[in-house]
XYZ file of C-alpha atoms in Angstrom:
445
model
C 0.000 0.000 0.000
C 1.643 3.299 1.083
C 3.803 4.339 4.011
C 1.902 5.718 6.976
C -1.515 4.294 6.061
C -2.872 0.847 6.826
C -4.302 -1.182 3.963
C -7.600 -1.484 5.798
C -7.888 2.264 6.349
C -7.222 2.993 2.686
C -9.856 0.523 1.529
C -12.444 1.741 4.037
C -11.945 5.348 2.952
C -11.851 4.448 -0.754
C -15.237 2.734 -0.434
C -16.705 5.967 0.955
C -14.922 8.092 -1.623
C -16.095 6.055 -4.604
C -19.701 6.176 -3.393
C -19.501 9.947 -2.953
C -18.083 10.273 -6.471
C -21.142 8.482 -7.861
C -19.920 4.920 -8.353
C -21.954 1.782 -7.692
C -19.938 0.209 -4.884
C -20.583 -3.305 -3.626
C -20.833 -4.047 0.078
C -17.544 -5.497 1.277
C -16.831 -7.483 4.412
C -13.240 -6.582 5.266
C -13.068 -8.678 8.412
C -9.852 -10.658 8.667
C -8.628 -9.889 5.147
C -4.908 -9.889 4.432
C -3.115 -6.881 2.934
C -2.987 -8.714 -0.390
C -6.752 -9.273 -0.369
C -7.332 -5.631 0.616
C -5.043 -4.527 -2.219
C -7.169 -6.469 -4.688
C -10.320 -4.737 -3.430
C -8.610 -1.343 -3.659
C -7.744 -1.946 -7.293
C -11.345 -3.023 -8.001
C -12.595 0.196 -6.436
C -10.119 2.309 -8.398
C -11.379 0.843 -11.678
C -15.036 1.768 -11.070
C -16.737 4.307 -13.333
C -19.188 6.998 -12.272
C -22.782 5.894 -12.827
C -24.527 7.291 -15.892
C -27.375 8.656 -13.781
C -25.106 10.492 -11.309
C -26.563 14.020 -11.289
C -23.195 15.816 -11.199
C -20.449 16.373 -13.743
C -17.068 16.945 -12.089
C -14.047 17.286 -14.383
C -10.406 17.576 -13.342
C -9.065 19.392 -16.405
C -8.840 23.152 -15.846
C -10.305 24.119 -19.220
C -13.186 21.713 -18.678
C -13.732 23.065 -15.155
C -13.987 26.622 -16.440
C -16.115 25.561 -19.412
C -18.693 24.209 -16.963
C -18.581 27.209 -14.617
C -20.783 30.295 -14.678
C -17.860 32.136 -16.221
C -16.017 34.807 -14.252
C -15.391 38.149 -15.929
C -14.920 40.021 -12.648
C -11.691 41.969 -12.317
C -11.203 45.117 -10.291
C -8.161 46.919 -8.939
C -8.053 47.322 -5.139
C -7.970 50.794 -3.665
C -4.321 51.521 -2.924
C -5.093 53.588 0.176
C -6.660 50.549 1.886
C -4.147 48.028 0.646
C -1.831 47.808 3.649
C -4.746 47.494 6.069
C -6.313 44.738 3.979
C -3.142 42.665 3.612
C -2.452 42.948 7.332
C -6.089 42.082 7.991
C -5.758 39.013 5.757
C -2.793 37.597 7.664
C -4.129 38.562 11.083
C -7.590 37.278 10.281
C -6.413 33.900 9.051
C -4.135 33.390 12.033
C -6.715 34.550 14.598
C -9.346 32.233 13.113
C -6.932 29.324 13.165
C -5.951 29.887 16.804
C -9.574 30.342 17.853
C -10.485 26.978 16.355
C -7.442 24.928 17.411
C -8.564 23.952 20.928
C -11.735 22.263 19.639
C -10.107 20.619 16.610
C -10.550 17.173 18.082
C -13.172 14.550 18.804
C -16.026 14.910 19.630
C -16.198 18.588 18.554
C -15.370 17.651 14.984
C -17.547 14.705 14.105
C -19.872 14.404 17.080
C -21.125 11.026 18.268
C -24.326 9.162 19.034
C -25.218 11.695 21.731
C -24.568 15.080 20.162
C -23.484 16.708 16.919
C -20.026 18.286 16.949
C -21.374 21.810 17.218
C -23.404 20.831 20.279
C -20.209 19.745 22.026
C -18.638 23.126 21.264
C -21.742 24.685 22.796
C -21.459 22.520 25.915
C -17.835 23.561 26.368
C -18.669 27.237 25.940
C -21.585 27.027 28.352
C -19.380 25.328 30.924
C -16.875 28.163 30.541
C -19.681 30.773 30.876
C -18.650 32.077 27.457
C -20.866 32.956 24.483
C -21.894 30.448 21.855
C -21.007 30.763 19.070
C -17.699 32.000 20.488
C -16.616 35.599 19.977
C -13.172 35.157 21.514
C -10.477 32.550 21.945
C -11.493 29.306 23.643
C -10.986 29.040 27.391
C -9.203 26.065 28.900
C -11.526 26.088 31.887
C -15.032 24.641 31.584
C -17.285 22.609 33.832
C -17.926 20.449 30.743
C -14.531 18.842 31.331
C -15.989 17.025 34.323
C -19.663 16.865 33.400
C -19.124 15.509 29.877
C -15.471 14.357 30.092
C -14.568 16.907 27.406
C -11.033 18.110 26.757
C -9.504 20.806 24.595
C -6.299 20.834 22.536
C -3.291 23.093 22.289
C -2.546 24.868 25.602
C -0.694 27.670 23.785
C -3.898 28.526 21.877
C -6.146 28.824 24.924
C -7.473 32.226 25.919
C -5.591 32.195 29.218
C -2.214 31.387 27.626
C -1.906 32.958 24.166
C 1.329 34.881 23.617
C 1.876 34.029 19.926
C 0.354 32.005 17.091
C 1.635 28.470 17.493
C 2.639 26.364 14.506
C -0.227 24.848 12.540
C -0.769 23.563 9.010
C -3.192 26.418 8.250
C -0.426 28.893 9.058
C 2.267 26.746 7.434
C 0.487 26.585 4.070
C -0.100 30.338 4.123
C 3.651 30.829 4.504
C 4.298 28.280 1.742
C 1.870 30.141 -0.518
C 3.873 33.312 0.055
C 7.126 31.496 -0.750
C 5.665 29.900 -3.882
C 4.368 33.250 -5.141
C 7.686 34.955 -4.345
C 9.587 32.339 -6.342
C 7.218 31.702 -9.241
C 4.444 34.291 -9.243
C 1.492 32.564 -10.898
C 3.772 30.597 -13.211
C 4.239 27.423 -11.224
C 3.346 23.827 -11.930
C 2.273 20.949 -9.689
C 5.867 19.720 -9.942
C 7.054 23.042 -8.537
C 4.640 22.612 -5.631
C 6.074 19.131 -5.047
C 9.572 20.572 -4.983
C 8.622 23.225 -2.434
C 6.985 20.614 -0.216
C 10.012 18.336 -0.448
C 12.174 21.272 0.622
C 10.049 22.667 3.444
C 7.644 19.992 4.703
C 8.800 16.988 6.721
C 6.496 14.030 6.207
C 5.458 14.272 9.858
C 3.807 17.633 9.101
C 1.671 16.222 6.288
C -1.607 14.399 6.717
C -4.124 12.465 4.592
C -4.044 13.700 0.969
C -0.937 15.816 1.473
C 0.964 12.908 2.995
C -0.072 10.592 0.160
C 0.866 13.147 -2.524
C 4.241 13.923 -0.967
C 5.132 10.238 -0.742
C 3.898 9.686 -4.298
C 5.989 12.607 -5.552
C 9.233 10.930 -4.499
C 8.241 7.420 -5.608
C 6.534 8.300 -8.901
C 7.568 5.969 -11.757
C 6.159 8.244 -14.479
C 8.190 10.615 -16.654
C 5.335 12.388 -18.434
C 4.298 15.478 -16.358
C 0.561 14.840 -16.789
C 0.921 11.245 -15.654
C 3.072 12.373 -12.732
C 0.238 14.613 -11.527
C -2.276 11.790 -11.876
C -0.022 9.489 -9.893
C 0.581 12.037 -7.121
C -3.089 12.787 -6.504
C -4.457 9.374 -7.436
C -2.198 6.665 -6.082
C -3.545 5.236 -2.810
C -5.165 8.555 -1.938
C -8.795 8.179 -0.834
C -8.505 11.629 0.809
C -8.409 13.417 -2.537
C -11.611 15.400 -1.904
C -10.786 16.325 1.678
C -10.035 19.841 2.879
C -6.250 19.955 2.452
C -6.114 21.864 -0.840
C -8.756 24.310 0.342
C -6.594 25.434 3.265
C -3.622 26.048 0.957
C -5.375 28.543 -1.320
C -5.535 31.877 0.519
C -2.262 33.386 -0.596
C -3.107 32.857 -4.250
C -6.046 35.173 -3.595
C -3.786 37.703 -1.879
C -1.307 37.667 -4.755
C -4.139 38.080 -7.274
C -6.134 40.601 -5.255
C -9.123 41.797 -7.278
C -8.632 39.095 -9.944
C -10.559 35.998 -8.775
C -10.131 34.047 -11.999
C -6.346 34.396 -11.932
C -6.392 33.384 -8.265
C -8.476 30.299 -9.044
C -6.192 29.232 -11.892
C -3.180 29.567 -9.632
C -4.892 27.597 -6.870
C -5.726 24.865 -9.368
C -2.029 24.258 -10.073
C -1.430 23.812 -6.356
C -4.516 21.714 -5.625
C -4.258 19.260 -8.508
C -0.977 17.965 -7.065
C -2.865 16.247 -4.225
C -6.595 16.502 -4.941
C -9.296 15.987 -7.565
C -12.820 17.191 -8.268
C -14.370 18.922 -5.246
C -11.036 18.945 -3.450
C -9.710 21.093 -6.296
C -12.866 23.185 -6.582
C -12.665 24.052 -2.880
C -9.190 25.458 -3.407
C -10.273 27.469 -6.445
C -13.347 28.721 -4.587
C -11.344 29.978 -1.588
C -8.653 31.600 -3.717
C -11.304 33.461 -5.717
C -13.139 34.348 -2.507
C -10.087 35.976 -0.933
C -9.222 37.763 -4.179
C -12.747 39.203 -4.409
C -12.685 40.349 -0.778
C -10.017 42.937 -1.639
C -12.509 44.815 -3.797
C -15.953 43.863 -2.456
C -17.354 44.632 0.990
C -20.367 42.335 0.758
C -19.619 38.698 1.649
C -22.504 37.354 -0.408
C -21.163 39.133 -3.489
C -17.718 37.624 -2.833
C -19.255 34.145 -2.615
C -21.191 34.696 -5.841
C -17.958 35.701 -7.601
C -16.086 32.724 -6.133
C -18.781 30.286 -7.250
C -18.384 31.542 -10.812
C -14.967 29.863 -11.152
C -16.036 26.305 -10.226
C -18.323 23.912 -12.126
C -21.999 24.676 -11.613
C -22.435 20.952 -12.277
C -20.535 19.983 -9.109
C -21.542 18.881 -5.637
C -19.584 21.776 -4.145
C -21.498 24.374 -6.127
C -24.814 22.917 -4.951
C -23.575 22.606 -1.369
C -22.401 26.216 -1.134
C -25.702 27.447 -2.571
C -27.482 25.380 0.083
C -25.332 26.927 2.806
C -25.996 30.474 1.626
C -29.728 29.822 1.574
C -29.605 28.209 5.033
C -27.655 31.136 6.463
C -30.138 33.658 5.099
C -33.236 31.731 6.191
C -32.143 30.537 9.653
C -33.131 32.623 12.651
C -29.919 31.920 14.587
C -26.618 30.051 14.402
C -27.972 26.914 16.050
C -30.725 26.581 13.474
C -28.100 27.066 10.775
C -25.879 24.375 12.278
C -28.773 21.927 12.432
C -29.443 22.449 8.722
C -25.799 21.971 7.794
C -25.329 18.872 9.918
C -28.508 17.352 8.561
C -27.212 17.700 5.003
C -23.572 16.759 5.560
C -23.575 14.219 8.386
C -22.272 11.454 6.109
C -19.077 13.325 5.186
C -15.756 13.192 6.991
C -15.257 16.082 9.425
C -12.371 17.122 7.163
C -14.079 16.817 3.768
C -14.053 19.850 1.475
C -17.775 20.260 0.934
C -19.165 20.467 4.456
C -16.386 22.808 5.531
C -16.659 25.082 2.489
C -20.379 25.263 3.225
C -19.636 26.311 6.809
C -17.297 29.049 5.579
C -19.875 30.457 3.165
C -22.642 30.303 5.768
C -20.507 31.937 8.461
C -19.575 34.840 6.204
C -23.238 35.418 5.364
C -24.472 35.007 8.936
C -21.638 37.111 10.340
C -22.949 40.150 8.510
C -19.541 41.788 8.130
C -18.639 41.513 11.825
C -15.198 39.907 12.064
C -15.494 38.243 15.477
C -19.050 37.074 14.817
C -18.146 35.576 11.430
C -15.137 33.669 12.752
C -17.045 32.547 15.840
C -19.869 31.105 13.738
C -17.323 29.167 11.677
C -15.615 27.744 14.774
C -18.888 26.993 16.547
C -20.090 24.773 13.701
C -17.746 21.921 14.558
C -16.103 19.814 11.823
C -12.712 21.330 10.894
C -12.841 24.189 13.349
C -9.374 25.703 12.903
C -9.415 25.450 9.100
C -12.828 27.079 8.849
C -11.934 29.743 11.385
C -8.808 30.475 9.357
C -10.587 30.701 5.988
C -13.399 32.878 7.309
C -10.908 34.970 9.273
C -8.878 35.517 6.128
C -11.854 36.747 4.102
C -13.442 38.723 6.942
C -10.064 40.224 7.809
C -9.596 41.476 4.254
C -13.080 42.952 4.162
C -12.760 44.678 7.539
C -9.055 45.411 7.333
C -6.783 45.002 10.322
C -8.319 48.112 11.859
C -11.690 46.367 11.942
C -10.390 43.370 13.925
C -10.900 43.800 17.683
C -7.799 44.502 19.767
C -8.697 41.699 22.186
C -8.122 39.264 19.312
C -5.049 40.965 17.833
C -3.030 41.903 20.891
C -2.566 38.475 22.543
C -0.679 37.221 19.459
C 2.169 39.659 20.037
C 2.527 40.096 16.256
C 4.278 36.707 16.204
C 3.671 33.463 14.329
C 5.428 30.131 14.366
C 5.198 27.898 11.293
C 8.006 25.309 11.574
C 9.331 26.693 8.277
C 12.862 28.175 8.306
C 12.906 31.990 8.659
C 9.231 31.878 9.717
C 9.685 30.231 13.097
C 9.162 32.766 14.541
C 8.202 35.628 12.226
C 6.411 38.947 12.596
C 2.863 38.754 11.278
C 3.060 42.383 10.180
C 6.233 41.739 8.163
C 4.644 38.731 6.449
C 1.733 40.954 5.441
C 4.156 43.573 4.130
C 5.882 40.934 1.995
C 2.534 39.885 0.503
C 1.589 43.495 -0.190
C 4.967 44.232 -1.809
C 4.643 41.091 -3.918
C 1.173 42.064 -5.107
C 2.336 45.583 -5.984
C 5.256 44.204 -8.006
C 2.836 41.876 -9.840
C 0.308 44.593 -10.617
C 2.753 47.069 -12.193
């Protein structure tokens, strides 16, 4: 199979993945099977074709993706007088959202259980801490829910009582990598260039699911043709290829292409296709376009509309984001919104692209332009709490600018991030934002 994953895990996840992609998958009893028998099943699953009556069309080719999109013609130059505030707001917002969500990025807050949905566990923790739900601040490490419900929280350095900096996290790490990729290549990079940057900067221990599979595949690939290399990297023993990993790597492509969502989406595609397919790729394109649009549009719903225009309107993700927008606008409060989202997406992994992209869209709509409220709604939803907090924080931070982010969220970070990447461990958040702004200005000349 592949290093770091058990044969059984890969087959179990591939069964789910193939069903979600629209294949007719037989029921398998995996009890007691050897690795060789599991390998045979995996190959059977990989050979399946999407059913003719599957109601979605989800291509991987960029031209075909754009051909089946609404067609984005939006392009607008950001106001130079707001530019510094928006770039600083982007970096601050993403990092704040990530740190707010880190403590509850664990079971049962993510996937829930037979007793409660994930968001209900976040609520129980907040109630036990006598803090608002959805949260409007960093998560406390003190809650009566720890005894009453045996709940725990992660990451002591990201708890409200302890924060002195932004601790290392993949959401922060990929933002830094996006900056480095854009500094080296601009928009003119290939999936092979992404592989090279990962091999240089990312130890295998810092990669998970689809990213781990793609990184391993990139150094074991037997193909010489570039197109076949890409297919091998995202396709070989990678049942996580529609999970959230590519979506959390996309923000900086939006920063670099501020005001040009289509260019941002094309750039994000070249990153995402290295490790993901279909909705995993569309999620990356959607977020890159979303952040690019936020530099020139104040209304979150308009940004989402623009971002949707770069992904296939024939895809599950397109339908799921539209559902989330409608649910956010029709629900009377966050809890009603969460119930709608969990009802629709309960069968997906807590770290799938579609449920989490839906949360991000819904939180931006429901947040109504308020930074803390928007991020808090994203974190309170459960599932991938730090990733969604980071994505919503990025977009909301651009829209509001750094000046619109409350001091009680900015100040505890001490303008410092850690990323586990050389020269960015630690680094000044403000200086990272200045590098992104300078890079954009050099691009836009």
